[in-house]
XYZ file of C-alpha atoms in Angstrom:
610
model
C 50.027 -73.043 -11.397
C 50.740 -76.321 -12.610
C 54.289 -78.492 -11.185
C 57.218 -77.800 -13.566
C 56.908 -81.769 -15.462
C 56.631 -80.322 -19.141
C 58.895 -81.407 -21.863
C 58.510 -83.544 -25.210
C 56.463 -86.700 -24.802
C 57.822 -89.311 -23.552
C 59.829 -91.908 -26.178
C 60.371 -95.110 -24.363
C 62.727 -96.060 -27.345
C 64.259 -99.278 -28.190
C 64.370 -101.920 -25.365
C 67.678 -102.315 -23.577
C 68.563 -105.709 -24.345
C 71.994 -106.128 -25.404
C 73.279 -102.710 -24.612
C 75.560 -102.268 -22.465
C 74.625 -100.799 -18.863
C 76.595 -98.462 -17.939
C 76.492 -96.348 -14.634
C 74.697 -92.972 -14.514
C 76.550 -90.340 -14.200
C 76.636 -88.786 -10.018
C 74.277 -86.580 -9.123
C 75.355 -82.980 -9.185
C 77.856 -84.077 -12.315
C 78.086 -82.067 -15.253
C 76.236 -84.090 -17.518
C 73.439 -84.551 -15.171
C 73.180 -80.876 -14.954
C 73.215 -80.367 -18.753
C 70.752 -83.004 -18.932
C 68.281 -80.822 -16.620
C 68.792 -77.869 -19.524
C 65.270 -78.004 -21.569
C 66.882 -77.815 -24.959
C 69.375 -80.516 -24.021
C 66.405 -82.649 -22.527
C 64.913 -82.161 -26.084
C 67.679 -82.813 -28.039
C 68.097 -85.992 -26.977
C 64.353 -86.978 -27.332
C 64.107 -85.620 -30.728
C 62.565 -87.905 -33.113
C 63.758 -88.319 -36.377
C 60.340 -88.219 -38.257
C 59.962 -84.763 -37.067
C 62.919 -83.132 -38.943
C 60.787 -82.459 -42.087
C 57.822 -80.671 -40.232
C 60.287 -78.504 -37.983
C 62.071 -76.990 -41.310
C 58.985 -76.878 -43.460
C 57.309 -75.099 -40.084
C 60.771 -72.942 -39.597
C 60.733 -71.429 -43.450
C 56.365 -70.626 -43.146
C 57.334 -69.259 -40.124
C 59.892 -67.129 -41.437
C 57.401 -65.805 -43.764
C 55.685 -64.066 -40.139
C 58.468 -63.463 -38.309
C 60.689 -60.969 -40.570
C 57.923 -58.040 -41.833
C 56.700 -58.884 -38.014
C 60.132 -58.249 -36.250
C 60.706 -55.329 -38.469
C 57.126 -53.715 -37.670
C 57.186 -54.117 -34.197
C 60.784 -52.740 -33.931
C 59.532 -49.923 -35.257
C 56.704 -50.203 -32.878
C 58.898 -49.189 -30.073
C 60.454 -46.388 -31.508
C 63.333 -48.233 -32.912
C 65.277 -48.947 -36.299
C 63.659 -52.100 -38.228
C 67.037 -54.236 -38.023
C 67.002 -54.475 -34.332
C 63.848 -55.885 -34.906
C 65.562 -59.022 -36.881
C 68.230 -59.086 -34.029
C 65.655 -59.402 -31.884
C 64.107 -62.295 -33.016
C 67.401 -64.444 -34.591
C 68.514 -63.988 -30.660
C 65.134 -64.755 -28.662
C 64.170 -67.935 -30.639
C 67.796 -69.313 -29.902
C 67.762 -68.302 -25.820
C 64.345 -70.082 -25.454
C 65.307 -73.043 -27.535
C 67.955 -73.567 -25.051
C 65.933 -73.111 -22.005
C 62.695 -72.932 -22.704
C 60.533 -75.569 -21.663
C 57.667 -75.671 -24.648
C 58.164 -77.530 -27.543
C 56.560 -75.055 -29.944
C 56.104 -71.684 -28.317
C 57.256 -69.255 -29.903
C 59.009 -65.755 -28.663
C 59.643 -62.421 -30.049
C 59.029 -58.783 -30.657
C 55.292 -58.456 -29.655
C 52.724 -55.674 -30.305
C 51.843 -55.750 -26.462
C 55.160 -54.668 -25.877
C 56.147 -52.377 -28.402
C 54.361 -49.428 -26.425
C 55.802 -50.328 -23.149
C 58.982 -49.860 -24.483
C 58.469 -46.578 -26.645
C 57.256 -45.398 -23.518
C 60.279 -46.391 -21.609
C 63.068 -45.586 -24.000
C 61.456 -42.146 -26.421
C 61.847 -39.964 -23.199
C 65.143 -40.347 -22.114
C 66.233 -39.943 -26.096
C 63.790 -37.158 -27.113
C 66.931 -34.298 -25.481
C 68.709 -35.662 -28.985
C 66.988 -38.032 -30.554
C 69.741 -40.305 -31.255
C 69.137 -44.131 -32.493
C 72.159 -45.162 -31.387
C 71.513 -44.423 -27.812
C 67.843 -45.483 -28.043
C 68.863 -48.917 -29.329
C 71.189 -48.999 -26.074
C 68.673 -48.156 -23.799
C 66.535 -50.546 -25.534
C 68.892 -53.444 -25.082
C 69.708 -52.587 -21.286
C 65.885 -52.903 -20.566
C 65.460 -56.381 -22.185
C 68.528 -57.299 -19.458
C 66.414 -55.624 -16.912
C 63.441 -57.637 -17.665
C 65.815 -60.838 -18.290
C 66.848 -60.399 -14.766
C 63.820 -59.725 -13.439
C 62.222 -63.170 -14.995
C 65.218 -65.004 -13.859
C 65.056 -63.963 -10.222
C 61.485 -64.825 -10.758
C 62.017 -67.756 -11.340
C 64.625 -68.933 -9.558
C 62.229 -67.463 -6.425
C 59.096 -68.996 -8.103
C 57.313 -66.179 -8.409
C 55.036 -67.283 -11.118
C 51.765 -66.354 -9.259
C 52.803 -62.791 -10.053
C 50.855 -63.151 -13.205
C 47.994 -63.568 -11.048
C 48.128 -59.817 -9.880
C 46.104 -58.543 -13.414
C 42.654 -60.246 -13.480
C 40.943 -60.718 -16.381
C 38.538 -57.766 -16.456
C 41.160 -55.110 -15.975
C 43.264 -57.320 -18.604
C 40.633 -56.706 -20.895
C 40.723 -53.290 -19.969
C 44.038 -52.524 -20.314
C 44.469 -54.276 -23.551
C 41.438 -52.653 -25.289
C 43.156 -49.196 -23.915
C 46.476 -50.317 -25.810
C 44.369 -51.653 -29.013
C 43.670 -48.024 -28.963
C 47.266 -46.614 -28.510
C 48.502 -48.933 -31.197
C 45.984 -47.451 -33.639
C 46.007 -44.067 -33.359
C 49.751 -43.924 -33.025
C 50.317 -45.624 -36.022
C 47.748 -43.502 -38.503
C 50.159 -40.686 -39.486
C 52.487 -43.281 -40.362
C 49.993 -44.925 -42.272
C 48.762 -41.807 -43.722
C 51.967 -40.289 -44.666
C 53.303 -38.087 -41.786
C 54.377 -37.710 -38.371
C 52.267 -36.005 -35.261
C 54.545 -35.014 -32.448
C 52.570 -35.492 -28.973
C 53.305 -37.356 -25.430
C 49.774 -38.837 -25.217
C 46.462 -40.257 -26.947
C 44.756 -37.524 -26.467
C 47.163 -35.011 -28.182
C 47.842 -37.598 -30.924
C 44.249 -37.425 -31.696
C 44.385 -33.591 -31.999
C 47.088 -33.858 -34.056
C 46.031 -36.097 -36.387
C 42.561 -34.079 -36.969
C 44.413 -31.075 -37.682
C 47.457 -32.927 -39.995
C 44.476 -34.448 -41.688
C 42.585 -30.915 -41.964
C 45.184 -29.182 -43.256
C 46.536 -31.932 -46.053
C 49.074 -33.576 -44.563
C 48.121 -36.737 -45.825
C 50.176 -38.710 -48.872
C 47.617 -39.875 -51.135
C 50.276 -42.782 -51.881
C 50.868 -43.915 -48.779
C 47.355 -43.874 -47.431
C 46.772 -46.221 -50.376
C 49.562 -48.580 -49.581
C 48.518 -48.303 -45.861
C 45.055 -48.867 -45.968
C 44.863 -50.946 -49.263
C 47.519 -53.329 -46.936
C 45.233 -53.422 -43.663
C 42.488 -54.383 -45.878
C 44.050 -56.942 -47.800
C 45.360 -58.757 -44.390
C 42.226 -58.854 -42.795
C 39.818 -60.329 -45.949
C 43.130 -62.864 -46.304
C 43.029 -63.636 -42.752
C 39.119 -64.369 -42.897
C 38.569 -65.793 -46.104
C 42.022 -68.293 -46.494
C 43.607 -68.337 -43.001
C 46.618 -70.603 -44.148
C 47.534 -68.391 -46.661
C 50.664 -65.966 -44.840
C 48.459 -62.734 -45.363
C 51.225 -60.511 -43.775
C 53.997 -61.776 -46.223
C 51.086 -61.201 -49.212
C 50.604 -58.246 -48.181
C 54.475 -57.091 -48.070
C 55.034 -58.675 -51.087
C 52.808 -56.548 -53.074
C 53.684 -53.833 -51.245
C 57.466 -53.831 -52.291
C 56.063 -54.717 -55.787
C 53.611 -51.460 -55.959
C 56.864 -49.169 -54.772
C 58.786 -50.732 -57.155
C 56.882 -50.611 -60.226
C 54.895 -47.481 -59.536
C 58.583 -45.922 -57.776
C 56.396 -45.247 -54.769
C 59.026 -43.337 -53.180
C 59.288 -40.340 -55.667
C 55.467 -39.980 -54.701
C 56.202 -39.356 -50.989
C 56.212 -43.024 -49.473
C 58.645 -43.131 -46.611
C 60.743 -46.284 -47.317
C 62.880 -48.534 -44.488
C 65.675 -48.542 -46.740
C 69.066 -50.969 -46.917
C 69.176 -52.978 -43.860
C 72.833 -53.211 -42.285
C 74.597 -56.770 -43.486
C 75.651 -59.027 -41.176
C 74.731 -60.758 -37.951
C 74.555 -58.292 -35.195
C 78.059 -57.509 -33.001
C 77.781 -58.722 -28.778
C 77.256 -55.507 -27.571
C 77.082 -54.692 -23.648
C 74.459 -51.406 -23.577
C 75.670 -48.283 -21.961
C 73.759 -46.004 -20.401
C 73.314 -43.275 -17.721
C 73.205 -43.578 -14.436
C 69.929 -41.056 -14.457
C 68.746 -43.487 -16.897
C 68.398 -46.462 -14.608
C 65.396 -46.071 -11.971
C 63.259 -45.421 -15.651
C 64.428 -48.394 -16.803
C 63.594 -50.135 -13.971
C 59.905 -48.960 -13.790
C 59.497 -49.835 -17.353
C 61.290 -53.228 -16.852
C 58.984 -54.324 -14.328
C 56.077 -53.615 -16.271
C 57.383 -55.282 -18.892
C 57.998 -58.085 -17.338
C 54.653 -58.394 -16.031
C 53.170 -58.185 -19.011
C 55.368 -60.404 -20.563
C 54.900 -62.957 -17.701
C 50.871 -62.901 -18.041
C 51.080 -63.266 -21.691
C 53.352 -66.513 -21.022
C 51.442 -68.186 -18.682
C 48.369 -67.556 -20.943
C 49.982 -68.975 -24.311
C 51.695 -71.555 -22.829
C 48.760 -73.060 -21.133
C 46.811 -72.749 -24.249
C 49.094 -74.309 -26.546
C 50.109 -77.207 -23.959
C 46.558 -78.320 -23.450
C 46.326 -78.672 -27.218
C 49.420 -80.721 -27.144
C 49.293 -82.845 -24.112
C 51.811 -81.241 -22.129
C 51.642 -79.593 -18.893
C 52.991 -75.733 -18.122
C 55.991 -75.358 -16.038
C 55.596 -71.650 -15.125
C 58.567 -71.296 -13.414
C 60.970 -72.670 -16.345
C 58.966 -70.871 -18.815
C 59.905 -67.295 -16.951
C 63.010 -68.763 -16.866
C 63.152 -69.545 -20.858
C 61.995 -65.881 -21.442
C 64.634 -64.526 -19.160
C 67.479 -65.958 -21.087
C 65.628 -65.202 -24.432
C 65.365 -61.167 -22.798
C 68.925 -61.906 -22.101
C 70.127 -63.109 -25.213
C 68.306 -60.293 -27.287
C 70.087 -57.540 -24.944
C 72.967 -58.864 -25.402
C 72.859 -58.701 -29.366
C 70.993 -55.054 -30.087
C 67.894 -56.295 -29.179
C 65.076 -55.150 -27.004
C 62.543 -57.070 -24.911
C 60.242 -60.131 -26.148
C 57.662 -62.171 -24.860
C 55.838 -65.128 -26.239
C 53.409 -64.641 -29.298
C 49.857 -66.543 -29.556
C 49.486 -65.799 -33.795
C 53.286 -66.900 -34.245
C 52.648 -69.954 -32.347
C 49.440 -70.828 -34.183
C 51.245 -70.343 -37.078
C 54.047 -72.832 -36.378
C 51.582 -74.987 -34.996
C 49.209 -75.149 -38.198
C 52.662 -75.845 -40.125
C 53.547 -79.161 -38.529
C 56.285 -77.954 -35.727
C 57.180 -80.445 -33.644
C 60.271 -79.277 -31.140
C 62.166 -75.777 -30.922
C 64.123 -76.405 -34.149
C 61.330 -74.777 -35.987
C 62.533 -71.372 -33.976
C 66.175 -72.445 -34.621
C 65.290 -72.900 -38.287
C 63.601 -69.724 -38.442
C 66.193 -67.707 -36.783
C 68.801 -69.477 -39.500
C 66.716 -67.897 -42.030
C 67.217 -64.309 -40.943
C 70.609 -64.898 -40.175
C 70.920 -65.905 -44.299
C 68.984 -63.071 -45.512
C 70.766 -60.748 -43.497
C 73.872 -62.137 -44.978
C 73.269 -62.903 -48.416
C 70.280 -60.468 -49.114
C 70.190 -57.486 -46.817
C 68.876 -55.509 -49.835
C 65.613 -57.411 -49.864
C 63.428 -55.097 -47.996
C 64.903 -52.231 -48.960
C 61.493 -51.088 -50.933
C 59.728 -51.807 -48.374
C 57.315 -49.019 -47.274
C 56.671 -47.780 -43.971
C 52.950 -47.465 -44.556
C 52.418 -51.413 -44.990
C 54.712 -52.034 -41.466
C 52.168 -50.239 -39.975
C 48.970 -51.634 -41.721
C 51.103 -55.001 -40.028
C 51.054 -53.489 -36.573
C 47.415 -52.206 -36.986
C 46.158 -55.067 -37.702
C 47.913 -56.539 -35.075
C 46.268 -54.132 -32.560
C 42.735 -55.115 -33.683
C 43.438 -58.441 -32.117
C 44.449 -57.240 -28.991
C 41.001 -55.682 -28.633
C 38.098 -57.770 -26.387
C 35.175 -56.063 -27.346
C 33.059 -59.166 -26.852
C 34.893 -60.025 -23.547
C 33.455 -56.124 -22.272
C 30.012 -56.956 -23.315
C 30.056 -59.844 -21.762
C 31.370 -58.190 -18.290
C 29.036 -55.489 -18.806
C 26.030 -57.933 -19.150
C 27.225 -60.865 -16.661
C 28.889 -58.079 -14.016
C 28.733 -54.216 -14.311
C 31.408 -54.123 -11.217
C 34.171 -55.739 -13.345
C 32.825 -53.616 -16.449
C 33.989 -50.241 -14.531
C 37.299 -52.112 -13.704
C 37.839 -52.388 -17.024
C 36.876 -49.460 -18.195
C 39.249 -47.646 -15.638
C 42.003 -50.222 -16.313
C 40.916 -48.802 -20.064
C 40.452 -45.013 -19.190
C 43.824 -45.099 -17.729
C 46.039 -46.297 -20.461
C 44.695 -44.379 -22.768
C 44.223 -41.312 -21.070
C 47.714 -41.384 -18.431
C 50.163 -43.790 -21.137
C 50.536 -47.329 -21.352
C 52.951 -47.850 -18.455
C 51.078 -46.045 -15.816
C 48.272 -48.065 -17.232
C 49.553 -51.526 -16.527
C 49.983 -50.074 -12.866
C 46.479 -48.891 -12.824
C 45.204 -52.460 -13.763
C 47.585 -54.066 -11.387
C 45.926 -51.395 -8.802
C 42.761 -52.276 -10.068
C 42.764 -55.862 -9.545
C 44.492 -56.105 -6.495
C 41.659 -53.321 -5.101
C 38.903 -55.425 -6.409
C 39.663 -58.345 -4.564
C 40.315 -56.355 -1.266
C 36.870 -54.921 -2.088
C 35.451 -58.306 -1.752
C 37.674 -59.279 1.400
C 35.873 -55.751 2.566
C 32.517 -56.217 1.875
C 31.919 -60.293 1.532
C 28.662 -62.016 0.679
C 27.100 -62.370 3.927
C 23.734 -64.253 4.499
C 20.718 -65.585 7.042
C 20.400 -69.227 6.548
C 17.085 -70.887 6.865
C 15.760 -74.856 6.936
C 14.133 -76.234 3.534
C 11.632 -78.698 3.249
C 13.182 -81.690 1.461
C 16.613 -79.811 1.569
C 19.003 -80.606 4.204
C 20.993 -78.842 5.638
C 20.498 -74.930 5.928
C 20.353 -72.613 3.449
C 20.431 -69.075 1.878
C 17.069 -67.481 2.517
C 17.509 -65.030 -0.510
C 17.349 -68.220 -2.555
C 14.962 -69.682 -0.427
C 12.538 -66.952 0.657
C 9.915 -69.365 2.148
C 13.322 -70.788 4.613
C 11.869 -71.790 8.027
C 13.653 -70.206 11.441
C 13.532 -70.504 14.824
C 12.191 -67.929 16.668
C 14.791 -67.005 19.007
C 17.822 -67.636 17.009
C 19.282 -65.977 14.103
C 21.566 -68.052 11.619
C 24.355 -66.055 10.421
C 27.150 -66.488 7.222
C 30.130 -64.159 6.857
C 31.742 -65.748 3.854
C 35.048 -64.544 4.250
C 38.163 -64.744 6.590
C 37.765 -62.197 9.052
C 40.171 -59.458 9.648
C 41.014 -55.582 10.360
C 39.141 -54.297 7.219
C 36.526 -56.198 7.435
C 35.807 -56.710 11.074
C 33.771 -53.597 11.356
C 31.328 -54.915 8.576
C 30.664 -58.068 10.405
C 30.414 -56.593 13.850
C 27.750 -54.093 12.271
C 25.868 -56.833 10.414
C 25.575 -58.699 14.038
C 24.545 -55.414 15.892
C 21.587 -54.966 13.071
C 20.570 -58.474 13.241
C 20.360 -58.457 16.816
C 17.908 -55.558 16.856
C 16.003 -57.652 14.822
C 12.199 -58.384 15.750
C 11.296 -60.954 17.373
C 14.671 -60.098 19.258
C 17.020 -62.903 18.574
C 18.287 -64.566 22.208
C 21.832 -67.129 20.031
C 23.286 -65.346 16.815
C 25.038 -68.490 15.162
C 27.448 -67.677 12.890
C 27.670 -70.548 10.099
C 31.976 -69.682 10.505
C 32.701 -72.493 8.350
C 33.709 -70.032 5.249
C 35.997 -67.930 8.197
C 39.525 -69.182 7.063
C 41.238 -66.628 9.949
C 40.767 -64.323 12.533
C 43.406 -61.502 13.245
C 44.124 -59.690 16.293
C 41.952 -56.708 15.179
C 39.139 -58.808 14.312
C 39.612 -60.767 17.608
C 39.328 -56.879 19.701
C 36.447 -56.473 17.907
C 34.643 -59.616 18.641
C 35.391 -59.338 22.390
C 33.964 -55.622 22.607
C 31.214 -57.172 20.189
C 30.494 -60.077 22.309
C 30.110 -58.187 25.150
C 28.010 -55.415 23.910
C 25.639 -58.440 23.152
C 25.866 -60.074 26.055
C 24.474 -56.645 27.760
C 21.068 -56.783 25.566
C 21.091 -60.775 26.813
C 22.199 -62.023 23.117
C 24.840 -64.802 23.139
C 27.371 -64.953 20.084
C 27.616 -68.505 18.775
C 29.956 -69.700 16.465
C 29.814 -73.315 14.135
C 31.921 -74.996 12.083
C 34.907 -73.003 13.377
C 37.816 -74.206 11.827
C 40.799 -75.972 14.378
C 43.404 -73.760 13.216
C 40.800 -70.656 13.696
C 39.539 -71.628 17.143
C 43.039 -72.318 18.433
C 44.276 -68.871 17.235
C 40.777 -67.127 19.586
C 41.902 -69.100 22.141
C 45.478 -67.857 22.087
C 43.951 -64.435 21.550
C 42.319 -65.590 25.189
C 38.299 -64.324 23.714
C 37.323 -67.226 25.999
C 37.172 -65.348 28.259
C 34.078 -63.202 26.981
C 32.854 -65.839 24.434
C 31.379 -69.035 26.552
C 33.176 -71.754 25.348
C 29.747 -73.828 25.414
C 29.160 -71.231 22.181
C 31.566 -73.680 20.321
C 29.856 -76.391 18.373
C 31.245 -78.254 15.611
C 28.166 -77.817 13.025
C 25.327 -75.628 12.753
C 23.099 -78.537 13.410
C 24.781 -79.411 17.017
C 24.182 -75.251 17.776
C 20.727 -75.465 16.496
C 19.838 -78.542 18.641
C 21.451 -77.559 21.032
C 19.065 -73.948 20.928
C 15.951 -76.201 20.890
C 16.842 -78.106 24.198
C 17.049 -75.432 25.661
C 14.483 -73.277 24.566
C 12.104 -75.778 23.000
C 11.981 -73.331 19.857
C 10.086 -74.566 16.985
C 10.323 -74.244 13.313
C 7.903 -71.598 11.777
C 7.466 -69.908 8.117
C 9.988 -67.119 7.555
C 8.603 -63.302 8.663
C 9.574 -61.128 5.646
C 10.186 -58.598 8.242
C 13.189 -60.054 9.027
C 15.566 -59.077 6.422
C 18.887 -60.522 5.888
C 21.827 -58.797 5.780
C 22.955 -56.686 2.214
C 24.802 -59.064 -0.054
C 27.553 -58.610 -2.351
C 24.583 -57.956 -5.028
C 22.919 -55.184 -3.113
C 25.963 -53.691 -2.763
């Protein structure tokens, strides 16, 4: 990850001359340490000329974030308003301590599962929105803290724990949630189930025995439509807000409602009361599971946008403030009846294409809501629920890789079955164990290679120097006598027993081999298991009249086998610091010479083969 050095570019400003110099304030003072705050840092390198793009950027915006908020708020099993809460309260946290100039946070489709499946069963005894909204707002603390200890411990390699196969995986699997999930809705009714596989029942047999409003599937799937040939054909057109727009119009003219369209209805006026959540004590260790998934997520999805957008703009990522923007963003939106946010990759393209410039667009945006929820809380009250979830369907389509699995599946089947389990198990086991099956997943996948490394004979090339693989080079020379071995991996308890059988095979080898070199340049450590084995290894060897050789050892590597005393088996003459000091060294002795590589002599199974 890169150093934490991210912040507007720098302005030099007018020269110094004839002002007057006046001491900087001690270190530790309070106006050094609110000069260290981001959205201080930025408000006093704001530049004038950018005022104009940051509002015009802040209203477009707008346009996104309301029918957005209120769709993914409803997303997570929650009433549309706390969607608005939400986002008014996230874009003001980060623009106070978030480090990006234009990312932008808030309610995100990633999310909205995660949280349904957090909060709906600890509610489902009664059902009641008040308490769910509670619960909701105690998790985005949970996840605030979370990214704030993060932080503060600079934990930002966490986000390395999901690679990008099981990523795919896992957000393919949620694609898939999303869009069944939200097909009654868009059809007109409700399925009651606990997972994808009894929503899918359920929405055969709703479908099969008429449950579908002919209305609403019209406003739902005339809406999905009309986003996607918007978003293709005129991308800077705000196809979302065109698409509630009309909607509101058709219920309005046509009086939708009478016809069986579910409608959100009058939105509460005002700006949202500081609220501290209570909850259960029973509730908690829930809560906690689903925070830290959550905030996993939400800290993978960070990283990712925010290196994205700060390579298109020149800056550099400061992973460790940025967990700590969307901690006090969580924070903020907790605080206020909101639920948990993360960072949004369409929202900030949006702002982007718009002209933003600094974090005011987000402060300007959040102004917005806070006006309509004042002046005009009536304005979405037409608004029907079928075109909220033609938003969040069409959302869900671009979570979906299907190009990034065909591409696994034709450049590496191995990370093609990762994904597909990281897939297979959020859609078949929920979306929360899911993000702990692709955590799994990942973390197994590189133990499997710590397990079972490349490993290779080397050989000498004609016009090539140096020594090299003989599965590349097939015609490789070798000396009889003396086998050339790679292990391309630190070696250690689980995979000790792998390299001490790969040694045993090559020594049976014919003609029998009298030095094994191993090329150790790739071995980065050797633990105490390891070490046991090499002694028994090197010994066992030494029996049949085959000496263990080792090159390239590292000086941090060799002092830890000589602390771990294998000197004592190992000759220390089997020591040399490159392969071409143990192979001369072979020769003087032996007076080997170079011959045409026996294709009896196999190498060793690589990672391939495997």
């Amino acid at each position: 990850m890169a150093d934490d050095r991210t912040g507007p570019p720098s302005d030099p400003g007018p020269p110094d001359e004839g002002r007057e110099q006046r001491p900087a304030p001690a270190r530790g003072t309070i106006l050094t340490r609110l000069g260290s705050v981001p959205g201080v840092r930025a408000a006093t390198a704001y530049r004038r000329e950018w005022l104009p793009k940051d509002v015009v950027a802040g209203i477009v915006l707008t346009t996104l974030l309301v029918p957005q908020g209120m769709a993914y708020a409803e997303l997570a099993g929650l009433p549309p308003i706390t969607g608005l809460y939400t986002t008014i309260l996230c874009l003001l946290g980060y623009a106070v301590c978030g480090p990006s100039r234009i990312l932008v946070l808030g309610p995100d489709s990633s999310l909205g599962p995660m949280i349904a499946a957090t909060v709906l069963p600890l509610v489902a005894a009664d059902g009641d929105p008040g308490r769910a909204v509670a619960l909701a707002s105690m998790l985005s603390i949970m996840v605030a803290g979370i990214m704030i200890l993060a932080s503060v411990a600079k934990l930002g390699f966490i986000a390395d724990l999901i690679s990008k196969p099981t990523m795919i995986g896992y957000m393919n699997g949620l694609a898939l949630t999303i869009l069944i999930g939200q097909l009654p809705k868009l059809l007109g009714f409700k399925v009651d189930a606990d997972n994808l596989v009894g929503e899918c029942v359920g929405l055969v047999r709703k479908i099969a025995d008429g449950a579908v409003v002919p209305a609403a599937a019209a406003v739902g799937i005339s809406g999905i439509v009309l986003i996607l040939l918007l978003q293709r054909l005129v991308p800077k057109v705000p196809a979302v807000l065109v698409m509630v727009v009309l909607a509101i119009a058709a219920v309005t003219v046509l009086d939708l409602g009478e016809h069986g369209v579910s409608l959100v209805g009058e939105l509460p006026e005002g700006f949202p009361p500081f609220t501290l959540p209570e909850v259960r004590a029973s509730d908690l260790a829930p809560l906690v599971g689903g925070a830290l998934g959550i905030a996993l997520v939400s800290l993978a999805d960070t990283i990712s946008n925010a290196s994205a957008f700060a390579a298109r703009t020149g800056q550099e990522v400061r992973g460790n403030q940025e967990m700590m923007g969307v901690g006090v963003a969580n924070l903020a939106a907790g605080l206020f009846q909101g639920f948990p946010v993360s960072t949004s990759g369409s929202r900030t393209a949006v702002a982007e294409r718009a002209g933003a410039r600094s974090q005011l667009t987000g402060v300007v945006g959040a102004a917005l809501i806070v006006l309509m929820l004042l002046l005009v809380p009536g304005m979405f009250r037409n608004l029907p629920q079928p075109a909220l979830a033609a938003v969040v369907i069409t959302a869900s389509l671009s979570l979906a890789d299907v190009a990034g699995s065909v591409r696994l599946w034709r450049q590496r089947r191995m990370e093609f079955l990762l994904s597909v389990a990281a897939f297979l198990g959020v859609a078949l086991l929920g979306v929360l164990p899911g993000i702990a099956i692709a955590v799994a997943l990942s973390v197994l996948n590189v133990f499997r290679r710590a397990w079972w490394p490349y490993a290779t004979v080397l050989g000498r090339v004609a016009g090539l120097e140096g020594y090299h693989d003989v599965r590349s080079y097939p015609r490789a020379e070798r000396l009889p006598g003396l086998v050339i071995y790679r292990f391309d991996a630190p070696l250690f308890f689980a995979n000790a027993k792998t390299f001490r059988d790969e040694v045993r095979r090559l020594a049976r080898t014919e003609p029998r081999p009298e030095w094994i070199v191993v090329a150790a340049e790739p071995m980065t450590d050797v633990d105490t298991t390891a070490a046991d084995v090499l002694e028994e290894l090197d010994e066992a060897l030494n029996a049949d009249h085959v000496h263990l050789v080792f090159a390239e050892l590292k000086d941090p590597v060799r002092r830890k086998i000589e602390a771990y005393e294998l000197t004592r088996t190992i000759d220390p003459r089997h020591f040399f610091p490159t392969v071409e000091s143990a192979v001369a060294a072979f020769r003087r002795r032996t007076g080997a010479e170079w011959t045409p590589a026996d294709p009896r002599r196999a190498a060793p199974p690589g990672e391939d083969e495997r």
